[in-house]
Amino acid sequence: MSSPLDKPQIISHFQKSLNYTVFDSKWIPCSAKFVCLGNYARGTGVMQIYEVQQGEAQLIKEQEFPKPIKCGTFGATSLQQRHLATGDFGGNLNIWNLEVSGTPVFSVKAHKEIINSIDGVGGLGIGDGAPEIVTGSRDGTVKVWDTRQKDSPVANMEPGEGETKRDCWTVALGHAFNDQDRCVCAGYDNGDIKLFDLRNMSLRWETNIKNGVCCVEFDRKDINMNKLVATSLEGKFHVFDMRTQHPTKGFSSVSEKAHKSTIWQVKHLPQNRDIFMTTGGAGNLNLWKYEYPSQRSKTDSDDLAVGVAGSVTLLQNATVSTQPIASLDWSPDKKGLCVCSGFDQTVRVLIVTKLSQV
Amino acid sequence: MSRTEASFPPHHLPPPHHHPLPQDCSVPVEHLDYDYIGKCKDVKYLEKICTVLRSGDEGIYPRLIMFCEDHLEKLDPRSLALRKEKPVSTAACLPNDEWSHIADELKTWQEETKASETSLKQQSMFDALVFENMPPIRGSNCSVPLCQTSVKKEKRTLSRHTLPRDYRQWDKFDVEKEFEKIDRNVDKHDAPAIIHQGHANIKTKVDASLLTQQEKLLLAHREKEKGNEAFRAKDYEEAVAYYSRSLSIQPAVAAYNNRAQAQIHLQSWHNATRDCERVLELEPGNMKALLRRGTVHNHMGNFQMAVEDLRVVLREEPQNAAATKLLLEIEKRMKEREPEQRRRGKQILIQEVEEEDDNVNTRAKETARPVEPSQPVGGEESSAAPVERGDMGNTQKKPHSRGDGGPHSEPNNSHGHRRGKGASADKYRVTQESKEKVANGSGKRGSTASAPADPSSSSRKEPPVGGHAGEPASLDAPCGALPPPLSRLKNEGNLLFKNGQFSDALEKYSQAIQGFTDSGMDSPEDLCILYSNRAACYLKDGNCQECIQDCTRALELQPFSLKPLLRRATAYDSLERYRKAYVDYKTVLQIDISVQAANDSVSRITRQLIEEDGPEWREKLPEIPLVPLSAQQHRREGPPSVELLQARAEKAARDAERTAEVRFTAVKQEGNDFVKKGQYQDALGKYTEGLQLKPEECAVYTNRALCYLKLERFTEAKQDCDAALKVDPTNKKAFYRRALANRGLKDYVACSSDLQQVLQQDPNVQEAEKELEEVTVLLRQSLANVSPAKPRTTVPITEVAGDEETPGAAQSESPRGEEPINLQLTNAYEYGQALNAARCSGNTAACAALLASTPPERLPHFLSTQLDGNTISFIMQALDSHLLEKDPHLVYQHLHHLHTTHRFSVVLMLLEKDERRHMTQLFEHMSAVQSAEFTENDVQNLANKYI
């Protein structure tokens, strides 16, 4: 507040108005290109690839699909292939070779209803073990897919008989620091956060943050799980320290009221896991930094280790739109470069400066 | 529109009353005032005021708002009210240069990625291989229950939190409280806490064999970044794991460097050093690596190396704050450590000195013991007295088997004083024995009524506290001439000192000194000891000034006593008065050259002084007092109280013996130095002094003889040579010098006979030969003239000074350069040494001389241990180049015998080409030589055996 130029600045590099609603935008790894996913007003899906060129976005490729595409990920592909996995309104999981138009390289009817969220790990050199994709759907299930297995998921996390189906709004993969360990975190509309251990095929931890969980993300997918950020409908986010799990208290957390409206997205900076950006329902972006406590765990009265949460500091904020920013993606290659898209049918490329100095 | 379908989460309006209205929070208008706001400390209330002001309901006062915000920020910089929404910046918001920098960077990045993307596309794919190496598919459709087994809890969760909530509810509830509620409600599980330690199960190696170079780079970079993050989170072990992963993919300077830093935090110094060194291998002069290695060295205590590294850093980057700071720190620590070292050194020193004293005393005691029964009680006390005197500071005394003691005792033996060594070993044995038999000994003495117990043994048995009542016998043990109360004080002081209660000991000694001066006694040595002991206490307490004063007092009473000198030196050293310390240490070394700590300190201080004063440092030194020879006898002259006489004489004798050895060496050395400088008169004095100390040292006699010769005092020279020959009847030098002396005395017959003796022992002494020739002429002339009419020729003394320094060593010396070699070699080892020396210097002449003096039939025996290709070849060369012309027969004889040497045939087989060539040459030359002793045929036969 005192010396604004010392802090990271969020600079709008350029923006591009689109003629469709963008749900997701993702950088194509190892390139200056990003892909936008969304739906046309006529009810069809669309995928566009843009390249950043001389301060503006050049449309390179466009493809229309029968179903609107809700989300996409490059998390489970190799750097050479760079196949994009998408989830659409029809519950289909498709994997596309961006070089070749037409049919997907992998396609499965994954869910009965819309796939709200998708995440991948094991590709791009991020995370040990097999490339896997996780999808979360309105049908209440969370499924893990291995592209080597065509028709059925490798893991299915669904409510049992008679249990209420909750809308799964978000999924995230993490804890993939060796071949065996891997965790899926899912956030539901009722505020439930569930952590599934894929190694043991069990629910490892659950909590409720009282409000619909819009987005969860591990600070890193490919390390021993360190932190988890969950954002909620009412403008708060929680940072869980995932290193110490108390048998009853679970993971300790710190929460912060960040926005005056829903936090749609949280994304950690790929180059620094302790910096993350949240995007708000009022078109604002907040850049945060997590600071570790001096001791990350302590022992409670029962002599059990319990984690100690750190604190978060707002580094910068910026309002880019009046409409919610539904997606944001940091460039994995260029520090501080990010693309975000909102319901104002605009995609923006932003530059965040001085990230190395925080 | 499908957006409705897609618009998850349900789009909603922000809570309506985020900013409470002024009337709600009741901020009176009077509070919207600079004064009030300035004084207000309530953050919550200030936030309210701020909101009211911002709302503009009470009017718009931009300055007041700013003032309020500033004030709030001072109180709580993290206040939410200070968070203002900002519009996104654009390029225009930034200074031009900054933006252009960003834009440029972006542009280069775009170009780079484009290039790398193209190359990525061109690379072939290894899908099949990649798949093969993948872990197996997890399984098919494994169902994971959404809730934990406790159905009850699930129910409760569901029943309690139904959605959607009312917006107003969101404003009300406190998450933390809710959490606590949940925590309280949750059933207790038995499961232990799971702690994810960062480094657990992380593979430190990554199989990157299938990756392309580009992928490897990327991956290595990413692993390094993970390491950096872990490092920032202070998970150093995890960081090390990730850096290792990065390095296993692609070794890089930065990762090594970072891992080094992480290792530093983990305090695994060796790994850190290794990493730093690897960096420096890859990139010599890497500042970070140097700095880190410096840090590691610092932590490992290698200050010198640390300083070196840091100096390099500072040379390159004089502004490097970290290096400067560290360097200062290290220098400080080095300084701190020096006194520590000194203290340690001093401990050893005291120990050493004490031990010697103790040994002496024990010996004294030992020798006194046989008399014990027949002695009256008083006499026995007196025999024990020196024991008390000597055991100052025996806390550090350890059994002699300990490593420390060893080296210090060694210099005593270094000059071939077998006797001394035997004596000291004997001493040690005695001491040890006496310690082992502590109970025995004290019991023995206990039986003789008031006999004092050995304080060191009693203190060992039970650690006494100052003025312990249970130790009256020991405490009342008389000390020297001290009256009982004073000796009691002193003993108490000794005890306290032993127990490390230095200040208490100090008090006792001070009382003793006071009592001593009050009593007006005349026993300087006892007072000296008291002062010296008190000085030790001061030194222990770090009170160097007082220590110096006491030492000086002690030294006034007893000049050149070792302990006060050492203590004063240490104190000066601590005070960084190096010049004075140097002088004192030097004096100590004059008294006893074997004091290791003094030796160490002298060399350290020398360095220090050179650094301070440059090469002329010696000129700034105060004069180093020459320790008179009598320094140690000085004590003997103390007032001899009757009952002390015997013990003191013993002690003095022992002191004299001990110091004599040291003095002797010093004196001899000085003498040699004077000879070198040509100051024969001075040298004479020194040698005389040396001979007083050790009357049976042959070398000194011969040396003094040389001085006399130079001074043309032939009679004395002759006497010295006679004395030397008495000690060592075969001393060549003595003979030679006596010859010269006789010649000076014109006793040519004796001279000639002496020279013949020399030549008989060593036919190669050319001087002797020459001399003999001259003398023979002179002899004839003198015989002819009867009266020695011829003017005296000047005595040619051609020996080199270097020879003088080692008169005794000549016997086993190997040939040096062109000097005549000593060919009186008797065994294979010596022969081998000589041969080796010649061979190493490539001196074929020396070898030839050696061979010439060797009886051919002995050669195989001499060579038996030495024979190898090199030697043979060398001998061949020597024979060929030097001997063949002069004495072909000898060569023939040698060769005739050489091949009978043990293992000769084996060595012959292994000869190298070059070596073989030398041999062939020799035989060629030999066959060309005409000789009566052997024919060409013989040579041929011999050659057959060789070639």
Coordinates of N, CA, C and O in Angstrom, one line a residue, chain B residues 533-583:
Chain B
N533 N 51.7 -19.7 41.4 CA 50.4 -20.4 41.5 C 49.3 -19.4 41.4 O 48.3 -19.7 40.8
R534 N 49.5 -18.3 42.1 CA 48.4 -17.3 42.0 C 48.2 -16.8 40.6 O 47.1 -16.6 40.1
A535 N 49.4 -16.7 39.9 CA 49.3 -16.3 38.5 C 48.5 -17.3 37.7 O 47.7 -16.9 36.8
A536 N 48.7 -18.5 38.0 CA 47.9 -19.6 37.3 C 46.4 -19.3 37.5 O 45.6 -19.5 36.6
C537 N 46.1 -19.0 38.7 CA 44.6 -18.7 39.0 C 44.1 -17.5 38.2 O 43.1 -17.6 37.6
Y538 N 45.0 -16.5 38.2 CA 44.6 -15.3 37.5 C 44.4 -15.6 36.0 O 43.4 -15.2 35.4
L539 N 45.3 -16.4 35.5 CA 45.2 -16.8 34.1 C 43.9 -17.6 33.8 O 43.2 -17.3 32.8
K540 N 43.6 -18.5 34.7 CA 42.4 -19.2 34.6 C 41.2 -18.3 34.6 O 40.2 -18.6 33.9
D541 N 41.2 -17.3 35.4 CA 40.1 -16.4 35.5 C 40.1 -15.4 34.4 O 39.2 -14.6 34.3
G542 N 41.1 -15.4 33.6 CA 41.2 -14.5 32.5 C 41.7 -13.1 32.9 O 41.7 -12.2 32.2
N543 N 42.2 -13.0 34.1 CA 42.7 -11.8 34.6 C 44.2 -11.7 34.2 O 45.1 -11.9 35.0
C544 N 44.5 -11.3 33.0 CA 45.8 -11.5 32.4 C 46.8 -10.4 33.1 O 47.9 -10.7 33.3
Q545 N 46.3 -9.3 33.3 CA 47.1 -8.2 33.9 C 47.7 -8.7 35.2 O 48.9 -8.6 35.5
E546 N 46.8 -9.1 36.1 CA 47.3 -9.6 37.4 C 48.2 -10.8 37.3 O 49.2 -10.9 38.0
C547 N 47.9 -11.6 36.3 CA 48.7 -12.8 36.1 C 50.1 -12.3 35.7 O 51.1 -12.8 36.3
I548 N 50.2 -11.3 34.9 CA 51.5 -10.8 34.4 C 52.3 -10.3 35.6 O 53.5 -10.6 35.8
Q549 N 51.6 -9.5 36.5 CA 52.2 -8.9 37.6 C 52.8 -10.0 38.5 O 54.0 -9.9 39.0
D550 N 52.0 -11.0 38.8 CA 52.4 -12.1 39.7 C 53.6 -12.8 39.1 O 54.6 -13.2 39.8
C551 N 53.5 -13.1 37.8 CA 54.6 -13.8 37.1 C 55.9 -13.0 37.2 O 57.0 -13.5 37.5
T552 N 55.7 -11.7 37.0 CA 56.9 -10.8 37.1 C 57.5 -10.8 38.5 O 58.7 -10.9 38.6
R553 N 56.6 -10.8 39.5 CA 57.1 -10.9 40.9 C 57.9 -12.2 41.1 O 59.0 -12.2 41.6
A554 N 57.2 -13.2 40.6 CA 57.8 -14.6 40.8 C 59.2 -14.6 40.1 O 60.1 -15.2 40.6
L555 N 59.3 -14.0 38.9 CA 60.5 -14.0 38.2 C 61.6 -13.2 38.8 O 62.8 -13.4 38.6
E556 N 61.1 -12.1 39.5 CA 62.1 -11.3 40.2 C 62.7 -12.1 41.3 O 63.9 -12.0 41.5
L557 N 61.9 -12.9 41.9 CA 62.4 -13.8 43.0 C 63.3 -14.9 42.5 O 64.3 -15.2 43.0
Q558 N 62.8 -15.5 41.4 CA 63.5 -16.6 40.8 C 63.6 -16.4 39.3 O 62.7 -16.9 38.6
P559 N 64.6 -15.7 38.9 CA 64.7 -15.5 37.5 C 64.7 -16.8 36.7 O 65.3 -17.8 37.2
F560 N 64.2 -16.7 35.5 CA 64.2 -17.9 34.6 C 63.6 -19.1 35.2 O 64.0 -20.2 35.0
S561 N 62.5 -19.0 36.0 CA 61.8 -20.2 36.3 C 60.7 -20.4 35.2 O 60.1 -19.4 34.8
L562 N 60.6 -21.6 34.9 CA 59.8 -22.0 33.7 C 58.4 -21.6 33.8 O 57.8 -20.9 32.9
K563 N 57.7 -22.0 34.9 CA 56.3 -21.8 34.9 C 55.8 -20.4 34.9 O 54.9 -20.0 34.1
P564 N 56.4 -19.5 35.7 CA 55.9 -18.1 35.7 C 56.2 -17.5 34.3 O 55.3 -16.8 33.8
L565 N 57.3 -17.9 33.7 CA 57.6 -17.4 32.4 C 56.5 -17.8 31.4 O 56.0 -17.0 30.6
L566 N 56.2 -19.1 31.4 CA 55.2 -19.6 30.5 C 53.8 -18.9 30.7 O 53.1 -18.5 29.8
R567 N 53.5 -18.8 32.0 CA 52.2 -18.2 32.3 C 52.2 -16.7 31.9 O 51.2 -16.2 31.4
R568 N 53.3 -16.0 32.1 CA 53.3 -14.7 31.7 C 53.2 -14.6 30.1 O 52.5 -13.7 29.6
A569 N 53.9 -15.5 29.5 CA 53.9 -15.5 28.0 C 52.4 -15.7 27.6 O 51.9 -15.0 26.7
T570 N 51.7 -16.6 28.2 CA 50.4 -16.9 27.8 C 49.5 -15.7 28.0 O 48.6 -15.3 27.2
A571 N 49.7 -15.0 29.2 CA 48.9 -13.9 29.5 C 49.2 -12.8 28.5 O 48.2 -12.1 28.0
Y572 N 50.4 -12.5 28.2 CA 50.8 -11.5 27.2 C 50.1 -11.9 25.8 O 49.5 -11.0 25.1
D573 N 50.2 -13.1 25.5 CA 49.6 -13.6 24.3 C 48.1 -13.3 24.3 O 47.6 -12.8 23.3
S574 N 47.4 -13.6 25.4 CA 46.0 -13.3 25.5 C 45.7 -11.9 25.3 O 44.7 -11.5 24.7
L575 N 46.6 -11.0 25.8 CA 46.4 -9.6 25.7 C 46.8 -9.1 24.4 O 46.8 -7.9 24.2
E576 N 47.2 -10.0 23.5 CA 47.7 -9.6 22.2 C 49.0 -8.8 22.2 O 49.2 -8.0 21.3
R577 N 49.7 -8.8 23.3 CA 51.0 -8.1 23.4 C 52.0 -9.2 22.9 O 52.8 -9.7 23.7
Y578 N 52.0 -9.3 21.6 CA 52.7 -10.5 21.0 C 54.2 -10.3 21.2 O 54.9 -11.3 21.4
R579 N 54.7 -9.1 21.2 CA 56.2 -9.0 21.2 C 56.7 -9.5 22.6 O 57.6 -10.3 22.6
K580 N 56.0 -9.1 23.6 CA 56.4 -9.5 24.9 C 56.2 -11.0 25.1 O 57.0 -11.7 25.7
A581 N 55.1 -11.5 24.6 CA 54.8 -12.9 24.7 C 55.9 -13.7 23.9 O 56.4 -14.7 24.4
Y582 N 56.3 -13.1 22.8 CA 57.3 -13.8 22.0 C 58.6 -13.9 22.8 O 59.2 -15.0 22.9
V583 N 59.0 -12.8 23.4 CA 60.2 -12.8 24.2 C 60.1 -13.9 25.3 O 61.0 -14.7 25.5

